[in-house]
XYZ file of C-alpha atoms in Angstrom:
558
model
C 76.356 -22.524 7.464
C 75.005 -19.624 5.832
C 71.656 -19.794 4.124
C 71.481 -20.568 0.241
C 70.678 -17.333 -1.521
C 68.485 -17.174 -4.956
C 70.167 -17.529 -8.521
C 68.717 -14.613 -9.678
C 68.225 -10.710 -9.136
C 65.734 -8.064 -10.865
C 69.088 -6.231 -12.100
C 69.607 -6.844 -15.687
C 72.849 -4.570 -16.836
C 75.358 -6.334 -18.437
C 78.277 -7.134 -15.993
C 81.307 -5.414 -16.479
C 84.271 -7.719 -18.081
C 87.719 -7.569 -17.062
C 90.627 -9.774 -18.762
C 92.984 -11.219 -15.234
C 96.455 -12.409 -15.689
C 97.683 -12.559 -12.055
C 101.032 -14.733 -10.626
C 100.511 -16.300 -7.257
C 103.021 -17.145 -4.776
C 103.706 -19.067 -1.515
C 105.157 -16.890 0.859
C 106.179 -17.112 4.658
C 104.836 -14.659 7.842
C 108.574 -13.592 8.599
C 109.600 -12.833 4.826
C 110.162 -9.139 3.735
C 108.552 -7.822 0.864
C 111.470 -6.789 -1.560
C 112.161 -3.525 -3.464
C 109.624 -3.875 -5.891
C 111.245 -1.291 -8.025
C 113.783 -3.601 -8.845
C 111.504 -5.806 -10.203
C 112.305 -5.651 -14.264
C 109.875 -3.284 -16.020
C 108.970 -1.912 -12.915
C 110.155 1.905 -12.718
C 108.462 3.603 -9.811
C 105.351 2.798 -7.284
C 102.415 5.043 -7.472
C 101.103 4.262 -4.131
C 100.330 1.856 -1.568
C 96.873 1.122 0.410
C 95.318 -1.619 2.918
C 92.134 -2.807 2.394
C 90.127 -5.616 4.481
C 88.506 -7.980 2.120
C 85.939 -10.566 2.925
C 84.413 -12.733 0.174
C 81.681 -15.493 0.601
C 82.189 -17.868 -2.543
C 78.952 -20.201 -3.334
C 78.504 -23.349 -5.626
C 76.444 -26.368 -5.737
C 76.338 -28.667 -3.155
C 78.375 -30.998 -5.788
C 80.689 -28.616 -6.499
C 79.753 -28.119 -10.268
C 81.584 -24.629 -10.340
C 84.643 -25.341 -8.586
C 85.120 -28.443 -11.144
C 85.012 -26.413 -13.751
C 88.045 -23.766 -12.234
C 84.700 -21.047 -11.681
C 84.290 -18.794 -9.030
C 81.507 -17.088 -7.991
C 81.886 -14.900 -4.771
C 80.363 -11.923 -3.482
C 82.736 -9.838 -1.638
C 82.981 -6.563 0.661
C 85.695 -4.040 0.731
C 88.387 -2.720 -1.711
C 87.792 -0.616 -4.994
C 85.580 -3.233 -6.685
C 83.578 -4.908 -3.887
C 80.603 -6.555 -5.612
C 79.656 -10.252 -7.140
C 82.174 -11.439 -9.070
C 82.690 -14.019 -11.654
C 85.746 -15.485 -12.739
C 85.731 -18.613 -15.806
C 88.843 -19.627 -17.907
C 89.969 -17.665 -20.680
C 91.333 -19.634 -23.490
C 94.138 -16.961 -23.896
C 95.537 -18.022 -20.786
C 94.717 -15.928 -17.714
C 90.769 -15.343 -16.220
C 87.385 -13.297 -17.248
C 86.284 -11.443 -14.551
C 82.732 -10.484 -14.724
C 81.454 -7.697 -12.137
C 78.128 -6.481 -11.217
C 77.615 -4.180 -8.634
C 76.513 -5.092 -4.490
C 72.840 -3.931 -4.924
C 71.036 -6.686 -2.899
C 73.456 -8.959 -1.181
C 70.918 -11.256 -0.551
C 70.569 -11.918 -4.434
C 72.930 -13.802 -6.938
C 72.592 -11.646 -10.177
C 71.067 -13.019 -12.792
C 73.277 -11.781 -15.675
C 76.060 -14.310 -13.735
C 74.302 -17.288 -12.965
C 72.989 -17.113 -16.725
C 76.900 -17.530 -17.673
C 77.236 -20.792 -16.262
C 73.128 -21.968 -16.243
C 74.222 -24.671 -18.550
C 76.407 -26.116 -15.781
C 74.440 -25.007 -12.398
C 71.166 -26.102 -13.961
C 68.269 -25.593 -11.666
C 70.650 -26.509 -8.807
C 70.379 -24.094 -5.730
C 73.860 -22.175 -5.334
C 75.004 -22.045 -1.151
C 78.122 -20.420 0.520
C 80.938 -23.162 0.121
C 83.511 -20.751 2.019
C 84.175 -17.583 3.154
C 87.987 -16.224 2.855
C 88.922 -12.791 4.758
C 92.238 -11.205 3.860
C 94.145 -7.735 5.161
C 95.461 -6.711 1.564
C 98.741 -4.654 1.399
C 98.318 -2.841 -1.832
C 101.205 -1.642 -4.244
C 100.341 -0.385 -7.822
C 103.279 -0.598 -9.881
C 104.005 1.585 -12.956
C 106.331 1.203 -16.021
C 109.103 3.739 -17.603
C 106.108 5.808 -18.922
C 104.975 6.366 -15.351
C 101.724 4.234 -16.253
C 100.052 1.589 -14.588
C 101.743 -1.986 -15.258
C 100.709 -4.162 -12.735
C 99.617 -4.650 -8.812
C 101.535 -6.083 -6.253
C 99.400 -7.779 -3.027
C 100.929 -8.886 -0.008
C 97.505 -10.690 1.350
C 97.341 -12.738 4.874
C 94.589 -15.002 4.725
C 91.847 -16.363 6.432
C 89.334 -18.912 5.547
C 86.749 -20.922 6.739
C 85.508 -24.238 4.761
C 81.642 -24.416 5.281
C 81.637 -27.694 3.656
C 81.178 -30.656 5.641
C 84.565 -31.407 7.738
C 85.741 -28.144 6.839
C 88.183 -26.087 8.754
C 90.117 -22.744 9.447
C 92.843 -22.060 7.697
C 95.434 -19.075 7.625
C 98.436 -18.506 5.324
C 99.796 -15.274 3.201
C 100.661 -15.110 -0.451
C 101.944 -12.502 -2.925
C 100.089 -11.873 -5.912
C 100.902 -9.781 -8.887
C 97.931 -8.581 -11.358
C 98.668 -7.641 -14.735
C 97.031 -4.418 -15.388
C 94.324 -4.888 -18.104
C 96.264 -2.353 -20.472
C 99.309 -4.914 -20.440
C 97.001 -8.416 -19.615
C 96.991 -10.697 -22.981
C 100.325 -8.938 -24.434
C 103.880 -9.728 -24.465
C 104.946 -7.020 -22.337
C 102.499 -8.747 -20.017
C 104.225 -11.657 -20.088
C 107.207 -10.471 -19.797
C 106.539 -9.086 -16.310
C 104.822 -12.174 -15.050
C 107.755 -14.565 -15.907
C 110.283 -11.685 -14.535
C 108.487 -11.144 -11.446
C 108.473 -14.568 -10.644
C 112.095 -15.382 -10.993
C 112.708 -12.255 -8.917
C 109.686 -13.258 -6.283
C 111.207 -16.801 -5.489
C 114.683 -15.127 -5.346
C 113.436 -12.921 -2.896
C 111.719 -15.902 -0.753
C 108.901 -16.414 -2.091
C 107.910 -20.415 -3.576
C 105.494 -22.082 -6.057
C 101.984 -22.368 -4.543
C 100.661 -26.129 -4.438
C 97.487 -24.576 -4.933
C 95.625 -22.683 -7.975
C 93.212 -20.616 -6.233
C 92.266 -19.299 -2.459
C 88.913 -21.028 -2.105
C 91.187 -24.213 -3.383
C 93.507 -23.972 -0.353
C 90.136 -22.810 1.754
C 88.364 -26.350 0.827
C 91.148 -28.285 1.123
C 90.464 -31.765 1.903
C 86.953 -31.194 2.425
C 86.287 -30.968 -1.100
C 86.109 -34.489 -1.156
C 83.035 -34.498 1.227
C 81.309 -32.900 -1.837
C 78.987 -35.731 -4.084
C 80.169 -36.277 -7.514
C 78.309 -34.315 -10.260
C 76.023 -36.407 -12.010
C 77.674 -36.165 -15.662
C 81.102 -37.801 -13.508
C 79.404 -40.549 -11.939
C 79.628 -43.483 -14.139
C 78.845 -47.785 -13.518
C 82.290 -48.159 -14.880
C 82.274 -49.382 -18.309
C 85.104 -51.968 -19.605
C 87.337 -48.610 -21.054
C 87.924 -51.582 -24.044
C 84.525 -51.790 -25.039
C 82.474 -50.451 -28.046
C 80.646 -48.733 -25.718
C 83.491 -47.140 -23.719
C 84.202 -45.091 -27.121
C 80.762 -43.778 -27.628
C 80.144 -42.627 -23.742
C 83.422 -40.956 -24.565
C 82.576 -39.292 -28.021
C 79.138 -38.660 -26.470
C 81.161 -36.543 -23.298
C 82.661 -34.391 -25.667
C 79.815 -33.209 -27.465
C 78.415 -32.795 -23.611
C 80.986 -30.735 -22.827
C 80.948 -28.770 -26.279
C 76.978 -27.823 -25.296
C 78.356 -26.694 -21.736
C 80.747 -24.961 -22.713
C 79.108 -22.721 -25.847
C 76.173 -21.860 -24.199
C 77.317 -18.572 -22.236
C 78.821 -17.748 -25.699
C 75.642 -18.272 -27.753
C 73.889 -16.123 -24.953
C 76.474 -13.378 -25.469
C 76.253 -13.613 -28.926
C 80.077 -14.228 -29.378
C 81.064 -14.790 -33.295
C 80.552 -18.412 -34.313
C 78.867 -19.641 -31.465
C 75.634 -20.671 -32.680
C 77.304 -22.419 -35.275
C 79.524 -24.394 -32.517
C 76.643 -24.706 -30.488
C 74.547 -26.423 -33.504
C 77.426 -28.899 -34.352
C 77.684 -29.906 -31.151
C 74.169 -30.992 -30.637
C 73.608 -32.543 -34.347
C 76.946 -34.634 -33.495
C 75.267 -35.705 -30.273
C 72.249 -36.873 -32.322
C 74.320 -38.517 -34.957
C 76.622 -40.248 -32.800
C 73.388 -41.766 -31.022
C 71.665 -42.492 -34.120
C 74.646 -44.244 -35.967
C 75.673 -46.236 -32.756
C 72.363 -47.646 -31.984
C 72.567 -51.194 -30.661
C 75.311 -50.380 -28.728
C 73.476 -47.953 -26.624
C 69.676 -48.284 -26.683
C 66.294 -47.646 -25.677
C 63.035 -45.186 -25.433
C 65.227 -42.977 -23.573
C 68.347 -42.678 -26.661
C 64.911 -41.970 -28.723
C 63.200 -38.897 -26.562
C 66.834 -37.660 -26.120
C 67.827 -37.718 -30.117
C 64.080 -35.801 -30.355
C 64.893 -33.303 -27.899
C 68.602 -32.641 -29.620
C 67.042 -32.291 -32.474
C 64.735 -29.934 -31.761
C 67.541 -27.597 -30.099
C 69.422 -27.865 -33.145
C 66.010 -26.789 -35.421
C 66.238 -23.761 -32.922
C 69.741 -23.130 -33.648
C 69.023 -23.738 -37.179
C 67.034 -20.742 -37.525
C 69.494 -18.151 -36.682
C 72.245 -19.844 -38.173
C 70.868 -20.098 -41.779
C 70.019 -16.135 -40.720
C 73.792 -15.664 -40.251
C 75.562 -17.279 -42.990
C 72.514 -15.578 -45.746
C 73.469 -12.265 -44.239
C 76.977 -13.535 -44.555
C 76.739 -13.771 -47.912
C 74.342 -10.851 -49.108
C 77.042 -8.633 -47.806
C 79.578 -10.350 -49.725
C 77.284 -10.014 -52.683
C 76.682 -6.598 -52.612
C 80.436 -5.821 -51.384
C 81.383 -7.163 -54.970
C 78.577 -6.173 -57.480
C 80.059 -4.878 -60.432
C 76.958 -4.692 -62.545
C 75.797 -1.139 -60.285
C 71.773 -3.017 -61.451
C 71.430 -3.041 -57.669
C 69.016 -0.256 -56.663
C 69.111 1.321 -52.843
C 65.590 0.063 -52.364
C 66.781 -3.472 -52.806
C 70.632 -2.887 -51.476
C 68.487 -1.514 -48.306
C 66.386 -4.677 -47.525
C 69.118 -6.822 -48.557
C 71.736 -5.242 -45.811
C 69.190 -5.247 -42.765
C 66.188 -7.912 -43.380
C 68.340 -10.526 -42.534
C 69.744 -8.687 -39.519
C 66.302 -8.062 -38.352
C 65.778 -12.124 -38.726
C 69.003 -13.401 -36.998
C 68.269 -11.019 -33.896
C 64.426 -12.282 -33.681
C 66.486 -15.537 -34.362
C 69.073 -15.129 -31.426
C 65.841 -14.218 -29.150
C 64.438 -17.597 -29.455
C 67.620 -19.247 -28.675
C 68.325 -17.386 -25.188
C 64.759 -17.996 -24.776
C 65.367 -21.844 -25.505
C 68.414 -22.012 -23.285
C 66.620 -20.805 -20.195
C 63.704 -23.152 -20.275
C 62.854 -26.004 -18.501
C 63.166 -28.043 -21.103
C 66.665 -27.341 -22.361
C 67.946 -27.939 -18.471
C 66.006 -31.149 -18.733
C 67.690 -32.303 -21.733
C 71.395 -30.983 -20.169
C 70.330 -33.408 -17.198
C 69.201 -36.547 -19.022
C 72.492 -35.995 -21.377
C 74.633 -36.177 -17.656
C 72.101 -39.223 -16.780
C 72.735 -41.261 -19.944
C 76.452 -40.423 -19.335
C 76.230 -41.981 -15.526
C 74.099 -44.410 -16.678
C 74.954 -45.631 -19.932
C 72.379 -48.310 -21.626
C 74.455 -50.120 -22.802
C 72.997 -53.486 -24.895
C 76.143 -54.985 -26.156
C 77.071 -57.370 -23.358
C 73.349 -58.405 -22.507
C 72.895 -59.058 -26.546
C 76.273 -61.634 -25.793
C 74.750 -63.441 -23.440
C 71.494 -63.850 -24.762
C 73.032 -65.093 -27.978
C 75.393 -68.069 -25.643
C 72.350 -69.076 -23.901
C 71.519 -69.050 -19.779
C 74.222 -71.971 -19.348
C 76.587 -71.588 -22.560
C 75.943 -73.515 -26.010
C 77.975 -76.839 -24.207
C 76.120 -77.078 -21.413
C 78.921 -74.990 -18.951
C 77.375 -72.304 -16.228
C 78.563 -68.682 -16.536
C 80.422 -68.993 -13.942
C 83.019 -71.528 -15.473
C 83.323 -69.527 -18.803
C 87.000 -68.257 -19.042
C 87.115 -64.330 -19.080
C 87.745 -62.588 -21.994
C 91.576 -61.055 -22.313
C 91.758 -57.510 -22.915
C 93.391 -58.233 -26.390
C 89.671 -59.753 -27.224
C 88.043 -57.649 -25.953
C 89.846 -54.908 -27.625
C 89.800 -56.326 -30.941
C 85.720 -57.314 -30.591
C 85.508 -53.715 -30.036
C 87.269 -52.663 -33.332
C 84.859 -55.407 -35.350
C 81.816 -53.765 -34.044
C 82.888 -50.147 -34.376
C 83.909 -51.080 -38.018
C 80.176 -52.314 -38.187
C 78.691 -48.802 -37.483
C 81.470 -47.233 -39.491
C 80.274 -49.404 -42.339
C 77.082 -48.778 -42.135
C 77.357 -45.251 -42.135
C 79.486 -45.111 -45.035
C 76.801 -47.735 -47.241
C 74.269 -44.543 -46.296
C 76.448 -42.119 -47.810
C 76.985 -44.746 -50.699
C 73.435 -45.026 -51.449
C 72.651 -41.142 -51.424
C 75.571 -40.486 -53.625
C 74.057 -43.262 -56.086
C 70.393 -41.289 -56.176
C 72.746 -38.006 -57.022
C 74.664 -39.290 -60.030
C 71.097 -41.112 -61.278
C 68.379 -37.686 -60.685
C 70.736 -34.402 -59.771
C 71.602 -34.068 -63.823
C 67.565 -34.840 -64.705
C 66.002 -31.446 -65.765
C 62.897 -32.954 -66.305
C 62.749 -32.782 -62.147
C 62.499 -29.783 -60.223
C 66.046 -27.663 -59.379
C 64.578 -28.156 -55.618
C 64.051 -32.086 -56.110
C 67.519 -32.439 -57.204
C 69.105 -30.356 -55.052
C 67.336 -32.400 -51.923
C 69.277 -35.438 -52.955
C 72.639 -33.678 -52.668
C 71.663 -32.250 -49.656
C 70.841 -35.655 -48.528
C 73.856 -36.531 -49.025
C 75.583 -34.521 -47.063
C 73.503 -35.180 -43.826
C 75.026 -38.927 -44.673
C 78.308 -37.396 -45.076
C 78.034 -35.150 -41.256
C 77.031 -38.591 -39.369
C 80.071 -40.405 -40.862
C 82.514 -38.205 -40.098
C 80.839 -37.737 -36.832
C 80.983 -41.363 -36.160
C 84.679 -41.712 -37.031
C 85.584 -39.795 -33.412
C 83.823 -42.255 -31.532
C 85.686 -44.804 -33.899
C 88.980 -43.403 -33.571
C 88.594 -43.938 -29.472
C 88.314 -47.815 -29.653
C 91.602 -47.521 -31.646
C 90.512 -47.676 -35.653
C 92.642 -45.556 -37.371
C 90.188 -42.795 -38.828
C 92.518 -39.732 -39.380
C 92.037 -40.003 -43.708
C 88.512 -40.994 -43.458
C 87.906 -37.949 -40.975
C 89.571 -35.642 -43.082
C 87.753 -36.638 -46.944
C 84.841 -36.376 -44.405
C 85.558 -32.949 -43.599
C 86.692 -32.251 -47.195
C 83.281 -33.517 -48.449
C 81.548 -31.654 -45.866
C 82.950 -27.954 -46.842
C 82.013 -28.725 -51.108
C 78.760 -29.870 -49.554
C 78.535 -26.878 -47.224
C 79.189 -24.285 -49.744
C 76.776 -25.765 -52.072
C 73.760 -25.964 -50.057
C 74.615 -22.164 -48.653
C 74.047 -21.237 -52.164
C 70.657 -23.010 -51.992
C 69.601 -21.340 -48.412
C 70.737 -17.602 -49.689
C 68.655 -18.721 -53.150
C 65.344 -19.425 -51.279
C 65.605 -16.234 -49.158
C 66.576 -13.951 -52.433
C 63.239 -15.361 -53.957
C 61.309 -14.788 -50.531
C 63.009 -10.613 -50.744
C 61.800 -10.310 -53.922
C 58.017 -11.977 -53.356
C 57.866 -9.605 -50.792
C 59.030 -6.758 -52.491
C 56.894 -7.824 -55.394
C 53.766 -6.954 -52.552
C 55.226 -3.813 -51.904
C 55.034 -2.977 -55.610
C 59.270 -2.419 -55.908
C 61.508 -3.399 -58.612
C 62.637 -6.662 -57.955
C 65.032 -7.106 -60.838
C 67.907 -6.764 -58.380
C 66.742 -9.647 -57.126
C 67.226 -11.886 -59.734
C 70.819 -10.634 -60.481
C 71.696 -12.019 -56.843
C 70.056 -15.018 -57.608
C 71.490 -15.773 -61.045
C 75.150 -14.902 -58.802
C 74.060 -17.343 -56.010
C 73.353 -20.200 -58.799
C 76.194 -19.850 -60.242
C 78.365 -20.433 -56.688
C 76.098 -23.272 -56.414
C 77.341 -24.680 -59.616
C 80.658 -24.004 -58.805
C 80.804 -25.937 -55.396
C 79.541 -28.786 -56.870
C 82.005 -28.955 -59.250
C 84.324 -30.257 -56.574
C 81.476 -33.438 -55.481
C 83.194 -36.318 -57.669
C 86.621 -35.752 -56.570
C 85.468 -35.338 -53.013
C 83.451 -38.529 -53.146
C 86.560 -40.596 -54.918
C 88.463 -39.031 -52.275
C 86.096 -40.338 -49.255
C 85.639 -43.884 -50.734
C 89.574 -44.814 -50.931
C 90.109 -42.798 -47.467
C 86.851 -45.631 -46.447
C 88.854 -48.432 -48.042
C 92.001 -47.677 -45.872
C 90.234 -48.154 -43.072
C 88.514 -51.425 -44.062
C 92.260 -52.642 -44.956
């Protein structure tokens, strides 16, 4: 087997990205290729070429690429030999990420960072190597353009995983071109082409991918990544649903962080949620998982989310100045103060946005991704040792453990709903008692606006964990669907209100600031007279959201 290379190279241009929407077929040695001109939307060929392609795809040693439908290869020959990248595009189809063969010794550093969050520290080694004599046909449309590629590839490959083996077949593959990939026209040809492909003897291919039919059943030979492995948890129990709710949020991390690092729109924000659910759900579920571990763990996600937090509150102010200035209609707002207004908070979010790709690339954020996969294999789970503690080493009548009857799945299942209620209950009585310190203090103007606008905010913390909990809920069977909803309801008055507050606070920093520079800061106050006054008006809508959350509560208790 060839060597394991390192995950990184000095090179740090961005790598180009390409949108792939390709159709692959099963074909036999002895079938002709068809007149591809009669293909529908197909109006001429603009040429034909043979290349010799050899590609040496690497991964983990647990495969944590390949899981995920990711391939990383580095590959020789044809127009775009280089490293290349491909990940799932939620639009259907592939990303294609390219970087150039500078130092084939060296995986480059701006694609391993697209998947660190999954590869970790974990060295990446050749898993395969697949060799293929490409026939070539570019295909072009009535306007004589470009519309797609037609490949006629016979196949080589060599597993170099443990029990691998040679394997040799030929497929037909047709390639959108990118001017066409993501559109209906697009679509058109791919769903034409392969009606007319299987007419002209070509099948379905049993397998998604060429280093998928170059594993084959060596794949299995692979270990189990740790965030798979699991004790095997009675899929009935309280605990079953948090694990669960808990993988999500895992996944959520995994799967925003090579957005956040790309700085794709809304992706801190995702990011952030996913981590503060994480926290809640371990917080408000304690007792059913437990132990110094859950505590370092909620610390850590906590911290990332402080991180986050930063360049968030950056975003949505600079959100909102925008919006501010985009509908003054007072013309009170001089270009000195229009001028810091439209770039300080730029300047902020960037240094912001720094700290976070800084963040993600530390030990310590790997660290936490591996104890999250850890707690997920190895869930602490309290609830059944608690039982048995409570019925004593040989049962309250004297019987051993061994003579106890087990429990039917019916009991177990509705145990499971009593004790989820519990943590659903108790999260609600939090929210309860917040909203009880708002209607005594928020209306008191003998206390600060900052003191009263802490208990509100307070309250929607209380409000973020209960709705968070209700997911976990909802998976041991408790119909949470209304409560999730006035939740979310709750969450957006909440939301808008305490925006106002953030953009408030950083008005009043602009104009301290500008104060020291000696500049006219009554601009200033105009915005924040404007920002009060949207605070005011988002709470407007707290009672009926809170009425609204306490029947959708009672439902559930019903």
């Amino acid at each position: 087997m060839a060597e394991s290379i390192e995950n990184k190279a000095p090179s740090t241009k961005a790598p180009e990205k390409h949108l792939e929407v390709e159709l692959k077929l099963a074909v036999d040695d002895h079938t002709g290729v068809p007149d591809l001109t009669q293909l529908p939307g197909v109006a001429s060929m603009l040429g034909t070429e043979q290349h010799n392609l050899s590609a040496i795809y690497y991964d983990t040693k647990d495969l944590r690429l390949t899981r995920q439908k990711i391939t990383l290869r580095r590959r020789t020959g044809g127009a775009d030999d280089g490293w290349h990248m491909k990940i799932p595009d939620q639009g259907g189809g592939r990303r294609e990420l390219r970087v150039p063969l500078e130092d084939p010794a060296q995986i480059p550093d701006q694609l391993v960072e697209q998947v660190r969050a999954i590869v970790r520290t974990e060295p990446l080694e050749p898993i395969a190597q697949v060799d293929n004599r490409r026939v070539e046909s570019k295909l072009a449309g009535e306007n004589g353009e470009p519309v797609a590629e037609f490949c006629d590839d016979h196949v080589t490959a060599w597993s170099l995983l443990p029990g691998g083996q040679r394997t040799s077949w030929r497929e037909w593959e047709v390639e959108l071109d990118e001017s066409v990939a993501g559109t209906e026209d697009g679509a058109s040809i791919i769903r034409q082409a392969t009606s007319f492909l299987i007419a002209a003897g070509a099948r379905k291919s049993s397998s998604p991918s060429k280093l998928s039919t170059a594993l084959g059943d060596s794949i299995h030979t692979a270990p189990q990544p740790p965030h798979l492995q699991s004790e095997g948890i009675d899929e009935d129990s309280p605990a079953a649903a948090v694990v669960e709710a808990l993988r999500v949020q895992r996944d959520q991390i995994v799967e925003w962080d090579p957005k956040v690092r790309a700085d794709e729109f809304d992706s801190v924000h995702q990011l952030r949620v996913a981590t503060r659910e994480m926290r809640s759900l371990l917080e408000t579920f304690e007792g059913i998982l437990e132990g110094e571990e859950l505590e370092h763990l909620e610390a850590e996600l906590k911290e990332t989310a402080a991180v986050l937090g930063v360049a968030r509150d950056a975003e949505v102010v600079e959100e909102r100045f925008l919006e501010l200035l985009d509908t003054d209609e007072s013309g009170l707002i001089d270009d000195t103060a229009r001028g810091h207004i439209e770039h300080d908070m730029r300047a902020d979010y960037e240094a912001a946005h720094a700290d976070i790709v800084e963040m993600l690339n530390s030990e310590r954020f790997l660290t936490m991704l591996d104890d999250i996969d850890e707690l997920l294999a190895n869930p602490p789970v309290t609830l059944g040792e608690e039982a048995s503690a409570e019925d004593g080493e040989d049962g309250e009548d004297g019987e051993g453990e061994q003579d106890k009857p087990e429990k039917s799945a019916k009991q177990l299942k509705k145990e499971s709903r009593e004790i989820m209620l519990e943590h659903l209950e108790k999260a609600f009585k939090k929210v309860n008692k917040r909203d009880k310190l708002v209607d005594e203090y928020y209306h008191d103007t003998d206390l600060p606006l900052h003191d009263r606008e802490e208990y509100v905010h307070d309250v929607r913390k209380a409000v973020k964990k209960l709705r968070y909990a209700t997911s976990a809920a909802q998976q041991a069977g408790i119909k949470t669907g209304r409560l999730a909803k006035a939740a979310k309801g709750m969450q957006t008055v909440l939301g808008d209100f305490q925006d106002a507050v953030t953009s408030r606070d950083r008005i009043q920093r602009l104009a301290n600031e500008a104060r020291e520079r000696g500049e006219d800061t009554f601009a200033y106050g105009v915005l924040y007279q404007r920002e009060l006054d949207r605070g005011n008006k988002a709470f407007a809508g707290y009672d009926e959201a809170m009425r609204e959350l306490k029947k959708a509560f009672k439902k559930v208790k019903a």
